[in-house]
Short mmCIF file of C-alpha atoms in Angstrom, two decimals:
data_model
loop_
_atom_site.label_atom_id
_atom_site.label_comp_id
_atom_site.label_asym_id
_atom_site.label_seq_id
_atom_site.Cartn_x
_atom_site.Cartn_y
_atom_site.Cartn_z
CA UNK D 1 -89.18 -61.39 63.85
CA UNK D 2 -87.74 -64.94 63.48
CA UNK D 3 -84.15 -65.02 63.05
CA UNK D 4 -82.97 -67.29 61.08
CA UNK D 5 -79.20 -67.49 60.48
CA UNK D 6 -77.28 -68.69 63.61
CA UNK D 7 -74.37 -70.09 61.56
CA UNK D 8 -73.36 -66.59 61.39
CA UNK D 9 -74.11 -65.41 64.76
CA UNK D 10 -76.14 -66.96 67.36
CA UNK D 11 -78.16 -64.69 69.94
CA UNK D 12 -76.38 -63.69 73.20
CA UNK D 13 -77.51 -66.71 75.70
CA UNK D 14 -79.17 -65.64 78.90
CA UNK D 15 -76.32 -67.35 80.69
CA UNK D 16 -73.37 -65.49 78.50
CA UNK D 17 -75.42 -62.31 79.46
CA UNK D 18 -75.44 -62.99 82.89
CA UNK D 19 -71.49 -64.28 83.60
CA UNK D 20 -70.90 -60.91 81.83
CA UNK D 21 -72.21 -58.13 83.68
CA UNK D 22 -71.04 -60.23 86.84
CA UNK D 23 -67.16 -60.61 85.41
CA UNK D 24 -67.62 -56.65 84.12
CA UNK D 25 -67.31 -56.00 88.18
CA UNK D 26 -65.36 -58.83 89.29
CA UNK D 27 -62.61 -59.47 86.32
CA UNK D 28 -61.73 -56.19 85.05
CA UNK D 29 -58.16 -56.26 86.82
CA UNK D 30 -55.15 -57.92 85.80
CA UNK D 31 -54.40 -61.47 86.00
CA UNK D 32 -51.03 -61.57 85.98
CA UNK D 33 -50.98 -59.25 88.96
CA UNK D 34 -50.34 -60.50 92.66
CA UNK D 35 -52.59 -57.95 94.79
CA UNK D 36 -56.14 -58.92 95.97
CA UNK D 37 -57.97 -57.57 92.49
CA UNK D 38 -55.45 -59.88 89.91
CA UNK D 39 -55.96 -62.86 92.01
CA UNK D 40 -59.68 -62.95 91.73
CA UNK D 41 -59.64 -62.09 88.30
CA UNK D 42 -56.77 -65.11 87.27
CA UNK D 43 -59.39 -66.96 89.22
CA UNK D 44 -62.09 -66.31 86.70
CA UNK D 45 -59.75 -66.90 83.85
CA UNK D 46 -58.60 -70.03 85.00
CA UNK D 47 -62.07 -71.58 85.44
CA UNK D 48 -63.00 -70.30 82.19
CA UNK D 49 -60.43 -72.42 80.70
CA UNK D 50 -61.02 -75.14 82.76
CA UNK D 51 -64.91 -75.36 81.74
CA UNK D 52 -63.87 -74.32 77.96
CA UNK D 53 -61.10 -77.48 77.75
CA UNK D 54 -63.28 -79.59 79.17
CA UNK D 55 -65.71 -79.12 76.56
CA UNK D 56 -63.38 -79.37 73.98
CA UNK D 57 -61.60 -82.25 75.37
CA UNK D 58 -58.34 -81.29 76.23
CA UNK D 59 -55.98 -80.08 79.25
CA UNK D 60 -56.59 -76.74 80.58
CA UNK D 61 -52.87 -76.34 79.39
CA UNK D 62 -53.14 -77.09 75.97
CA UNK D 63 -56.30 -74.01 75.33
CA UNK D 64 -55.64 -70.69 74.92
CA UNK D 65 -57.99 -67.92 74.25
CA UNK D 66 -58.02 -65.37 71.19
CA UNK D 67 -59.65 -62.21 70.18
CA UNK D 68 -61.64 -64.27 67.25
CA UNK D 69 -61.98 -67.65 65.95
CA UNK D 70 -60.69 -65.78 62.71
CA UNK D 71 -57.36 -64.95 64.94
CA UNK D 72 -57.55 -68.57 66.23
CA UNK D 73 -57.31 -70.31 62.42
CA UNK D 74 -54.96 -67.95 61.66
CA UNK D 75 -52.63 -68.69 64.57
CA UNK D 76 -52.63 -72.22 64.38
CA UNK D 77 -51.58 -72.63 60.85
CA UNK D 78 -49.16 -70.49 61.48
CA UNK D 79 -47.81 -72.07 64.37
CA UNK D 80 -48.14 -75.54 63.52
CA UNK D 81 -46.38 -74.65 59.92
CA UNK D 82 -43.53 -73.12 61.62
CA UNK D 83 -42.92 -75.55 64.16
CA UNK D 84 -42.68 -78.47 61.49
CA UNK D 85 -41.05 -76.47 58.67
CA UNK D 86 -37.99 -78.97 58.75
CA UNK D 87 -40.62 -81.69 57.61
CA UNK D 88 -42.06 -79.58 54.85
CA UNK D 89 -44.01 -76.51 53.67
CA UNK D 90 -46.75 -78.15 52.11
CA UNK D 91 -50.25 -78.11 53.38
CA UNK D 92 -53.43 -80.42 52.90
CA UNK D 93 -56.82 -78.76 52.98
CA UNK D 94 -60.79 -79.56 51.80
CA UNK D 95 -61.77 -77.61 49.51
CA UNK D 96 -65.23 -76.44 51.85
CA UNK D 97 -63.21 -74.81 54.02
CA UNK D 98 -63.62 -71.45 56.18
CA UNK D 99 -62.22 -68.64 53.99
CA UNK D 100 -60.22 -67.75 57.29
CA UNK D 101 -58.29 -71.21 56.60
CA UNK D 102 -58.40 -70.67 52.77
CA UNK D 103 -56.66 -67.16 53.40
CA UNK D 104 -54.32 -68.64 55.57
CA UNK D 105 -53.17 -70.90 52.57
CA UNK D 106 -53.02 -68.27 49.78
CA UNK D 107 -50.41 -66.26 52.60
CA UNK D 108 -48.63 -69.47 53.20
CA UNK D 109 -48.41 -70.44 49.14
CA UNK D 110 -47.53 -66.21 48.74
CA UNK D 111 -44.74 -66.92 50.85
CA UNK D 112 -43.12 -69.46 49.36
CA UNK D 113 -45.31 -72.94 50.51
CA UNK D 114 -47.90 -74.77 48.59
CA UNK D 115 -50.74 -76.59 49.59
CA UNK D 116 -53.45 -79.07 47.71
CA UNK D 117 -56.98 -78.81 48.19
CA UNK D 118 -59.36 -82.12 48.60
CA UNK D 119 -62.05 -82.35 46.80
CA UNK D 120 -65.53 -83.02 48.18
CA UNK D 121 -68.39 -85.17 46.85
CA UNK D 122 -71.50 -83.72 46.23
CA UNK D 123 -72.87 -83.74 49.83
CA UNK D 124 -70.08 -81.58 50.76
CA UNK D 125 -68.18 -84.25 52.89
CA UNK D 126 -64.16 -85.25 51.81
CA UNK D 127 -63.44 -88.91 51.21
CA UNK D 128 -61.02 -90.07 53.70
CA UNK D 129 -59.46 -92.03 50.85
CA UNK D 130 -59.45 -89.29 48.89
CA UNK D 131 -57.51 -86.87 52.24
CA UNK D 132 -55.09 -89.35 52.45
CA UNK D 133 -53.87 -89.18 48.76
CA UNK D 134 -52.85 -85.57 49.50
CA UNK D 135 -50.84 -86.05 52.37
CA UNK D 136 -47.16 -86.21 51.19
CA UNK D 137 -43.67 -86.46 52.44
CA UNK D 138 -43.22 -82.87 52.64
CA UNK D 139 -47.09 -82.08 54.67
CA UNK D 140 -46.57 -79.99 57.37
CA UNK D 141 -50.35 -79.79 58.79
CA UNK D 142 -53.95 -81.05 57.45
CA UNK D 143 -56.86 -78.78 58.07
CA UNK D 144 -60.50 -80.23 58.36
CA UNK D 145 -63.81 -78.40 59.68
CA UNK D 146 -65.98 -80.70 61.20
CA UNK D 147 -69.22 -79.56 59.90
CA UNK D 148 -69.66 -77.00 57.00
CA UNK D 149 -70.69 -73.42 57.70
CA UNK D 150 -72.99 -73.32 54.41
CA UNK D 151 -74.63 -76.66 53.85
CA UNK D 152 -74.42 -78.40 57.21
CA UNK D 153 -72.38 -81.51 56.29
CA UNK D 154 -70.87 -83.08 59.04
CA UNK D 155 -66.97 -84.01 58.01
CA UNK D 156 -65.11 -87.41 58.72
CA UNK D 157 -62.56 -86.19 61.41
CA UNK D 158 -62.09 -89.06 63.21
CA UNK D 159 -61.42 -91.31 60.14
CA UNK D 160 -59.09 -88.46 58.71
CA UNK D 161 -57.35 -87.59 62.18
CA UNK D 162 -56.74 -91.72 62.43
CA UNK D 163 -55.11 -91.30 58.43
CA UNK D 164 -53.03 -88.17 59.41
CA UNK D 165 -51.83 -89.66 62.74
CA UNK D 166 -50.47 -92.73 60.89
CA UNK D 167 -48.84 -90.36 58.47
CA UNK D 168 -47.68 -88.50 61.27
CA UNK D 169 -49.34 -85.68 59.92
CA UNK D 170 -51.07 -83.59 62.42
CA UNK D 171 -55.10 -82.60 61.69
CA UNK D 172 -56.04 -78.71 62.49
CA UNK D 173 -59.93 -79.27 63.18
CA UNK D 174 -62.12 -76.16 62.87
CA UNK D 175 -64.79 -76.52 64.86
CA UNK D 176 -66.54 -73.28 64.85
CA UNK D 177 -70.04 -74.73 63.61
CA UNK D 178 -70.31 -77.77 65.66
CA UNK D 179 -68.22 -76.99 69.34
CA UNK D 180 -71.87 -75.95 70.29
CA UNK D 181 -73.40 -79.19 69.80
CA UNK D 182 -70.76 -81.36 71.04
CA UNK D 183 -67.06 -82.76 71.00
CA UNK D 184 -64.94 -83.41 68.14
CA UNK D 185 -64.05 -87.12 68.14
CA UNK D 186 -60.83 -88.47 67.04
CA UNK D 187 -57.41 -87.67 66.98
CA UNK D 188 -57.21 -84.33 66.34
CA UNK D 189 -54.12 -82.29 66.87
CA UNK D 190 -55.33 -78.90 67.00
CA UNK D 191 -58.87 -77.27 67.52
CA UNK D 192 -60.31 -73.44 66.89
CA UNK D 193 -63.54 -72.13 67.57
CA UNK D 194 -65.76 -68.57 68.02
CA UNK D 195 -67.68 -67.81 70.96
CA UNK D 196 -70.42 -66.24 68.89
CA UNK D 197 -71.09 -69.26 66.57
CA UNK D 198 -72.45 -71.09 70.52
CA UNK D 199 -74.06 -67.67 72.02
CA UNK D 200 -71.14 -66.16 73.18
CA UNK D 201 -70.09 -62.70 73.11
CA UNK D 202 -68.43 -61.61 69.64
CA UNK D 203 -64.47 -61.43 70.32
CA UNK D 204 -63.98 -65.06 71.77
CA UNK D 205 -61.98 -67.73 69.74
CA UNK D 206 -60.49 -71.19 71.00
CA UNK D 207 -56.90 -72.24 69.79
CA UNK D 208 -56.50 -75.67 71.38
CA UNK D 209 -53.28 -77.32 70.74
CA UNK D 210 -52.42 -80.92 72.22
CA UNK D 211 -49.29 -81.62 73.96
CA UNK D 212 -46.56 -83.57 71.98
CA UNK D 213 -47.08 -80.66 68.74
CA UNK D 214 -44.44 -78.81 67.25
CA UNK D 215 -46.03 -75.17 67.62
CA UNK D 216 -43.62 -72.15 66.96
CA UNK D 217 -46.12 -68.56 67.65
CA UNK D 218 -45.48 -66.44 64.56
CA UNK D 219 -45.37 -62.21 64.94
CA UNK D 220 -43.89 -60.44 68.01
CA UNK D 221 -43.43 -62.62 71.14
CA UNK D 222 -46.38 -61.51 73.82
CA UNK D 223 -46.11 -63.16 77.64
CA UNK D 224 -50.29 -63.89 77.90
CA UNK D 225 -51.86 -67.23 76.92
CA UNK D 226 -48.37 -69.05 76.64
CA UNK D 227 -47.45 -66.38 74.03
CA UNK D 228 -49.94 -67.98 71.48
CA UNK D 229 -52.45 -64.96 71.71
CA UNK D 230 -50.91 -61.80 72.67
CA UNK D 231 -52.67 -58.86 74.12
CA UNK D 232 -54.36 -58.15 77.37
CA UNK D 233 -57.49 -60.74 77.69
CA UNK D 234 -61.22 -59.80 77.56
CA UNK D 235 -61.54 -61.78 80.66
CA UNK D 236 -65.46 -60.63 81.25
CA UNK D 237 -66.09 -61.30 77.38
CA UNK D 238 -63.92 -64.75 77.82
CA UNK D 239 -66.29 -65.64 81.51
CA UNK D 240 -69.35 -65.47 79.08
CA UNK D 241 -68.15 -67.40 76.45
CA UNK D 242 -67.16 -70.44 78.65
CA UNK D 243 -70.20 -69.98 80.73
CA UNK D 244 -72.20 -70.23 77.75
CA UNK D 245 -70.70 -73.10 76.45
CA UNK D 246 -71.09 -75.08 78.97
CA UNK D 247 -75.00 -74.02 78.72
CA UNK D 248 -75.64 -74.67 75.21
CA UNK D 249 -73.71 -78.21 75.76
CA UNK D 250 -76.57 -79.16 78.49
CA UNK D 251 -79.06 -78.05 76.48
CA UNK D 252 -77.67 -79.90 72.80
CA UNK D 253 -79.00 -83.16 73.12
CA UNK D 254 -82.65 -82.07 73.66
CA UNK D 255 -82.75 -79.21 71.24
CA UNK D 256 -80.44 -81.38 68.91
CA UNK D 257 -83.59 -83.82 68.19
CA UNK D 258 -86.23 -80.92 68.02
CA UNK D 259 -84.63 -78.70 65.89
CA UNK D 260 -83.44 -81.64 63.33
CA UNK D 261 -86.96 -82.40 62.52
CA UNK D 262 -87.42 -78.58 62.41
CA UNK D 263 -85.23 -78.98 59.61
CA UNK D 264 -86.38 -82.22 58.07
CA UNK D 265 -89.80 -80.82 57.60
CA UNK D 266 -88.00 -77.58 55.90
CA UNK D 267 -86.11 -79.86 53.75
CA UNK D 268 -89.14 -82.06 52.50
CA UNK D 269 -91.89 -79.11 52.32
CA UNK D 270 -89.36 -76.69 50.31
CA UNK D 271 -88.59 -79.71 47.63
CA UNK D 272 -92.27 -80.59 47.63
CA UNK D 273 -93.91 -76.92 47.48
CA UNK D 274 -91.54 -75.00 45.83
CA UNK D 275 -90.18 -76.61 42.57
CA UNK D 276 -87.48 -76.26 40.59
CA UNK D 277 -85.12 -76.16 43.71
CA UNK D 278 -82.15 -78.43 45.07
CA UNK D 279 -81.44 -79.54 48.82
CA UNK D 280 -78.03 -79.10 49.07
CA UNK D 281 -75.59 -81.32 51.82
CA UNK D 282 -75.54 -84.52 53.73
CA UNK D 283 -79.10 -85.38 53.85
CA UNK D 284 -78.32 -87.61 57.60
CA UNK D 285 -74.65 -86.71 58.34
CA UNK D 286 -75.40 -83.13 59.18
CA UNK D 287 -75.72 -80.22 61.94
CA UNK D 288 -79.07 -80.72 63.40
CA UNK D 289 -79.99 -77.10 62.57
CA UNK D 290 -78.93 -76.09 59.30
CA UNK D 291 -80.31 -76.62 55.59
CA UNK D 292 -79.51 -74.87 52.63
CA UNK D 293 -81.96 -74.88 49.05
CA UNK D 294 -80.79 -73.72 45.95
CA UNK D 295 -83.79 -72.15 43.55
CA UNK D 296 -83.75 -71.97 39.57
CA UNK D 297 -84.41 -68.59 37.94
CA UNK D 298 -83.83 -66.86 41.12
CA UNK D 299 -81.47 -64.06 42.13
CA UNK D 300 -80.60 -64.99 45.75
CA UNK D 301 -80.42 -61.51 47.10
CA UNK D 302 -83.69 -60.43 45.94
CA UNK D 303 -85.14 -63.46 47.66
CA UNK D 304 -83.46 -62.69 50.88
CA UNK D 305 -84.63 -58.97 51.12
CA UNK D 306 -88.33 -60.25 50.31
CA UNK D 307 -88.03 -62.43 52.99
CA UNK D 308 -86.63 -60.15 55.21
CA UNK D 309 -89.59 -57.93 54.34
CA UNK D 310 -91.92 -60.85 55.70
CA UNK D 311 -89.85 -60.96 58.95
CA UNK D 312 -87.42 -63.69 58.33
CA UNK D 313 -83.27 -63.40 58.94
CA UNK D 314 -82.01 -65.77 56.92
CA UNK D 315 -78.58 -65.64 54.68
CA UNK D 316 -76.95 -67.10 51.23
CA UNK D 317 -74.35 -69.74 51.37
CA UNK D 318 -73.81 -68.01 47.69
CA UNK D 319 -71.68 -65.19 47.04
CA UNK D 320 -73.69 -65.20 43.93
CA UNK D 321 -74.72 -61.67 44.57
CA UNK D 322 -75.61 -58.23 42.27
CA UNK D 323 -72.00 -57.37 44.52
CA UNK D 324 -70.04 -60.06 42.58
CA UNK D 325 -69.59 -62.17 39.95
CA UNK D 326 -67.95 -65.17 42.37
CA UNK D 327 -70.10 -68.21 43.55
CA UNK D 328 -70.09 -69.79 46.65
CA UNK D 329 -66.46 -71.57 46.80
CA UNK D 330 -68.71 -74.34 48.49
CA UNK D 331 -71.50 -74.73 46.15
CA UNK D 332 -68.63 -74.86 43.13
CA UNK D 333 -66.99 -77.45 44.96
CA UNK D 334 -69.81 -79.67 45.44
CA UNK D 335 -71.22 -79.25 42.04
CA UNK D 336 -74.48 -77.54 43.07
CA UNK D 337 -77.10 -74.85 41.80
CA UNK D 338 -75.67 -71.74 43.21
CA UNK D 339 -78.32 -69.53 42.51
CA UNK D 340 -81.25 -68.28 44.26
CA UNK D 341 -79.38 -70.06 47.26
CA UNK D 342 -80.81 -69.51 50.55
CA UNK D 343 -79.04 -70.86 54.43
CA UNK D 344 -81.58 -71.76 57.25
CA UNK D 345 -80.04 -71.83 60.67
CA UNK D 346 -82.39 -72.29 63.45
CA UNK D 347 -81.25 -70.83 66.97
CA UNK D 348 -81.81 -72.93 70.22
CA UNK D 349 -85.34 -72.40 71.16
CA UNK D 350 -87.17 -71.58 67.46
CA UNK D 351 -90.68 -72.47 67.97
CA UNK D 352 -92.72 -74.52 64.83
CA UNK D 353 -95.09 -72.06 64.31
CA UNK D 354 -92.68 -69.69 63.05
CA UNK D 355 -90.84 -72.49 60.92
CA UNK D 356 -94.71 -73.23 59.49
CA UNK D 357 -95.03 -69.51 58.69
CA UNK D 358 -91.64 -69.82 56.64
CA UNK D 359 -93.20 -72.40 54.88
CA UNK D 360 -96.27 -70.86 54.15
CA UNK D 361 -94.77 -67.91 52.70
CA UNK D 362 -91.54 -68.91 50.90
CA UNK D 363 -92.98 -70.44 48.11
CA UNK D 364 -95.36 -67.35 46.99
CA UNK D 365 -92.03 -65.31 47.08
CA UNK D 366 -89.99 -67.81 45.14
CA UNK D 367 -92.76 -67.20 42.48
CA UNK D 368 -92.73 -63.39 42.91
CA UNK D 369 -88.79 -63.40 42.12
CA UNK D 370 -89.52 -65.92 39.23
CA UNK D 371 -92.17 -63.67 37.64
CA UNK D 372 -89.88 -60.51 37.77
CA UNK D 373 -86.56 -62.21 36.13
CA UNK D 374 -89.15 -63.18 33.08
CA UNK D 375 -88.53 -67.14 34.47
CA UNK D 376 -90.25 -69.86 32.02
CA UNK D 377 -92.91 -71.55 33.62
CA UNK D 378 -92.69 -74.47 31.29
CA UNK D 379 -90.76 -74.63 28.05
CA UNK D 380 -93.13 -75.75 25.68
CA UNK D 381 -91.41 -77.07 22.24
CA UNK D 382 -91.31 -74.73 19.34
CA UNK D 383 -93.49 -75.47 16.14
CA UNK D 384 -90.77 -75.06 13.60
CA UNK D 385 -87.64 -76.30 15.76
CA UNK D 386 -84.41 -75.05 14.63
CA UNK D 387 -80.95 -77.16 14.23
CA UNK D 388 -79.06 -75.25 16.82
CA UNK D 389 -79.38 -72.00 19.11
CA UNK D 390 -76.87 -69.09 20.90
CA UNK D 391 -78.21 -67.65 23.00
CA UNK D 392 -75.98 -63.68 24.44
CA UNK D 393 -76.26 -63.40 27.74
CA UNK D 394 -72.75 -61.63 28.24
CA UNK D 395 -73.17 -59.03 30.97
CA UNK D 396 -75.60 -60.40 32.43
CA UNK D 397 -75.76 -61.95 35.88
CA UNK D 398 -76.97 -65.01 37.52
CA UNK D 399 -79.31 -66.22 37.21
CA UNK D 400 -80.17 -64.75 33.53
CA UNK D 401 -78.31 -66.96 31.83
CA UNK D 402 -79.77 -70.05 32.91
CA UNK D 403 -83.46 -68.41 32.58
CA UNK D 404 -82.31 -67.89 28.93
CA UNK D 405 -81.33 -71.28 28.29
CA UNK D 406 -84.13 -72.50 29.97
CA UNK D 407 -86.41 -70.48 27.43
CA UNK D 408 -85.12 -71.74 24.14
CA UNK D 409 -84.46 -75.41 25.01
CA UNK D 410 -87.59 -76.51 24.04
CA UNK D 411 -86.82 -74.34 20.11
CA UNK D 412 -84.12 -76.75 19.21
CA UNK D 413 -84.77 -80.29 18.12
CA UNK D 414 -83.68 -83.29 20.54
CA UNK D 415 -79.70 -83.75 20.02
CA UNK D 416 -79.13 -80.32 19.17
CA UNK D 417 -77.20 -77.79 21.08
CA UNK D 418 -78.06 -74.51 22.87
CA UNK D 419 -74.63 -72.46 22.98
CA UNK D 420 -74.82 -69.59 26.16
CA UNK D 421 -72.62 -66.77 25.49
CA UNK D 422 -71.63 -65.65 29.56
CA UNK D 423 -69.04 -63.89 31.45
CA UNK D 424 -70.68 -64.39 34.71
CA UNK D 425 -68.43 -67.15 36.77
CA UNK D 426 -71.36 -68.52 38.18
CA UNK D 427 -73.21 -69.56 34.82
CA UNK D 428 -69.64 -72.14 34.89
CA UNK D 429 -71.38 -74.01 37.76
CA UNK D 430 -74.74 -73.08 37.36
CA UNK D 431 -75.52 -74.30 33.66
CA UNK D 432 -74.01 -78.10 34.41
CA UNK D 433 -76.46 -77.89 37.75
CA UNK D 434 -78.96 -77.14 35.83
CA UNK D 435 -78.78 -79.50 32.97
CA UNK D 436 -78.60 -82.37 35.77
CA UNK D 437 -81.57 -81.00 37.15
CA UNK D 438 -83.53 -80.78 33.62
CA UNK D 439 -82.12 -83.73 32.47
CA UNK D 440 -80.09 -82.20 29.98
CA UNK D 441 -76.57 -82.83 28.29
CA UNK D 442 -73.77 -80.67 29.33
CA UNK D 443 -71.14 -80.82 26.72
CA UNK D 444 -68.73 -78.53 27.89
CA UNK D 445 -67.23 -74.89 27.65
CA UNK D 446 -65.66 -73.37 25.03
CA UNK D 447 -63.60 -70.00 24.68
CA UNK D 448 -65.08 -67.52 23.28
CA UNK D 449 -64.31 -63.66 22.05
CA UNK D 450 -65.50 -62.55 25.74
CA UNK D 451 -66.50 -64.77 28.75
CA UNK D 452 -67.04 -68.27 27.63
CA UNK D 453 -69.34 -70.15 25.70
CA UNK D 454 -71.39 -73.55 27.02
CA UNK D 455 -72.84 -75.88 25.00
CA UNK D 456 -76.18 -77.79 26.23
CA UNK D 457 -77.25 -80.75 24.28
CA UNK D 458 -81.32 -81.44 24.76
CA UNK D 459 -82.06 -85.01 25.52
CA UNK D 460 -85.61 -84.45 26.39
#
C-alpha cells in the first residue's frame, strides 16, 4: 500500500532502526554518571550531537535535544522572548506557520504580548519586504519555517535572517519539513526540528540556539541539555534520530531530483486529467516531494477515505472537514480553494509505478465524489434568465455551497448577482477561489440574519 504523506511522518529508516536496537543495549544508563555504563552512554550522546549540529550547521554547544519538535518551538519562543523582554514583547510571525508556533503566540499575546502576522502571497512564500515592515522597535524574536508543511513552498530565510540581523532582530527558523533535505542558509538565530519528519523515531526534536542570543529557559530549572530541555534523555531514541539524519542527508541530493519530477508529473497530470482543480504553492521554489491540489465540488474527507480504499495514504492540508467548520489557516492565507484539498508527500524511495497508479485512479474518484454531492457538470444558461438569485445554503458544509452557486450561475443574466446564504467559514475563502477560477465577480460579503451572505456577479 503506497504511503503517501511523509510531511506528517516519514517511515522509520533502516539506519534509525538499526542505531536503535544497538543504543537500546549500549545507552540505556545515565550520562551524567561517572562509572563504566554512564561513560559509554555520554559517549553516544555526545556523538549524536555532534553528527546532529553538524547537519544543522552549528556548534555541538549551541544544540540541545527535546522530547518533540512541538516541545522544541515551544521552548525557543519562550526562551528567546524572555531573554530579550527588556527590548520588547512583541513578536513577528508568517501567517503559514506551524500551529505549534501559532499556539505559542496566542499564549504569549494571552499573557500580556502581541505579535503581527505577515502575510503571504499566493504561492505561500512571505515577501521579505513585506517581513521587514513588521519588525518594530519593541520585536523581541521573528519566526520563519523554511518550507511549508501543507503546500511545499520553500520560504526566503536567508533574505529575512539578513533583514532581522540588521534590525537586530533575531530569526527562529522552523525547519521541521526541510532539515531532511538539507541546511538552512542564512543567518538564522535559532533552529527546531522533529526526528520523525527525516525517518527518525517519534519523540526527537532539535532546539538549536547560536551563541551571542539572549535565551532565558522558561518552567522549572532542569540540569540536562544546558537546562533548555529538562528530563532524563531518550538517548537510544536520540542515537537513531542523528544516525538517520545523517542518512537521509547522503541520500537527498539523488532522491531530491527523482522524486521532484515524481511530483512534477503529479502536478501536470492532476491539472490536465482531473478538471476543475487548483495546484496550490511555489510551482519551482518548493520541497522536492510535496504537492498539494485543491478540487471543486469535492468534500476532501470523502476523497481521502476513497483513496485510502484504493491503497493510497495521503492527507488534507484542509481542516475543511465534516469535524469542523475551520479551513486550512494556510489555504485562507494564500487565497486558495480549500476544498476537496488533498497533500502528496512522497517518502525516499517511492517507485513511479505506484505514482502512475495514483494517477490512473484519482481522477475516476474525483468524479465519484462529484456525482454524489449532486456537482454540475456544466452550467448551461437558463431559458428565461432571472434579474438576480439567493441561493440558502445555511447549515450546510463545504463544499455545498459552492456546488449551489455553481448550479444557478448560468439562471441569472450577465451582470447580475447570485447572493449565497452560508455559515460555513470556509464558503468565506472558498466562494472568492472559486469565482477566480470561473471567471466570476466576487463582490463581497454582507451580514446577514445568520452566517453571512456573498454576492457573485456573473461576467461570463
Amino acid at each position: 500500500m503506497p504511503y503517501f504523506d511523509t510531511a506528517s511522518a516519514a517511515p522509520l529508516h533502516p539506519v534509525a532502526r538499526q542505531a536503535l536496537l544497538a543504543a537500546l543495549d549500549e545507552g540505556w544508563a545515565d550520562p551524567a554518571r561517572l562509572y563504566r555504563e554512564g561513560r559509554r552512554a555520554r559517549l553516544l550522546l555526545d556523538a549524536a550531537r555532534e553528527a546532529a549540529a553538524e547537519a544543522v550547521g552549528c556548534r555541538p554547544d549551541e544544540l540541545v535535544f527535546t522530547s518533540s519538535g512541538t516541545t522544541a518551538v515551544h521552548a525557543g519562543i519562550a526562551g528567546a522572548l524572555s531573554g530579550r523582554r527588556r527590548v520588547g514583547r512583541h513578536l513577528a510571525l508568517s501567517a503559514v506557520e506551524h500551529s505549534s508556533v501559532l499556539h505559542s503566540a496566542a499564549a504569549h499575546e494571552a499573557a500580556g504580548g502581541s505579535f503581527t502576522e505577515v502575510p503571504v502571497e499566493r504561492s505561500g512564500a512571505v515577501d521579505p519586504a513585506a517581513y521587514a515592515g513588521a519588525l518594530r522597535a519593541d520585536t523581541a524574536l521573528a519566526c520563519l519555517q523554511s518550507a511549508n508543511h501543507e503546500v511545499g513552498t520553500e520560504q526566503p530565510v536567508a533574505e529575512v535572517a539578513a533583514l532581522c540581523a540588521e534590525a537586530g532582530v533575531p530569526l527562529l527558523v522552523d525547519a521541521a519539513q526541510s532539515l531532511g533535505w538539507g541546511p538552512v542558509a542564512g543567518r538564522w538565530s535559532l533552529l527546531t526540528a522533529s526526528a520523525h519528519k527525516w525517518g527518525g523515531p517519534a519523540g526527537v526534536g532539535l532546539l538549536a540556539v547560536r551563541k551571542g542570543v539572549r535565551f532565558a529557559p522558561q518552567g522549572p530549572a532542569g540540569e540536562r541539555e544546558s537546562g533548555r530541555a529538562p528530563g532524563f534523555e531518550n538517548l537510544p531514541a536520540i542515537v537513531a534520530a542523528a544516525a538517520s539524519l545523517r542518512a537521509v542527508r547522503d541520500e537527498a541530493a539523488a532522491e531530491a531530483v527523482r522524486l521532484r519530477a515524481l511530483v512534477g508529473r503529479i502536478r501536470s497530470v492532476v491539472a490536465g486529467r482531473v478538471g476543475d482543480v487548483e495546484v496550490v504553492g511555489d510551482p519551482e521554489r518548493r520541497l522536492p516531494h510535496l504537492v498539494t491540489f485543491s478540487c471543486l465540488y469535492v468534500d476532501g474527507e470523502t476523497l481521502l477515505h476513497e483513496l485510502d480504499r484504493h491503497g493510497f495514504s495521503v492527507s488534507s492540508g484542509s481542516s475543511c472537514t465534516s469535524s469542523t467548520l475551520e479551513p486550512s489557516h494556510v489555504l485562507k492565507a494564500m487565497g486558495v480553494l480549500s476544498e476537496g484539498n488533498v497533500r502528496v508527500s512522497l517518502p525516499m524511495g517511492t517507485a513511479e509505478a505506484d505514482v502512475d497508479r495514483f494517477l490512473d485512479v484519482l481522477p475516476g474518484l474525483v468524479a465519484e465524489v462529484r456525482e454524489r454531492l449532486g456537482a454540475p457538470v456544466s452550467a448551461p444558461p437558463s431559458p428565461t434568465p432571472v434579474a438576480s438569485l439567493v441561493v440558502d445554503a445555511l447549515g450546510r458544509r463545504c463544499p455545498i455551497p459552492v456546488i449551489e452557486l455553481a448550479k444557478v450561475i448560468g439562471e441569472v443574466p450577465v451582470g447580475a448577482t447570485v447572493t449565497v446564504l452560508a455559515d460555513d467559514e470556509a464558503a468565506r475563502l472558498d466562494i472568492p477561489a472559486w469565482c477566480e477560477m470561473r471567471e466570476q465577480e466576487y463582490v463581497g460579503e454582507e451580514p446577514a440574519d445568520r452566517g453571512s451572505a456573498y454576492v457573485v456577479r456573473r461576467l461570463s
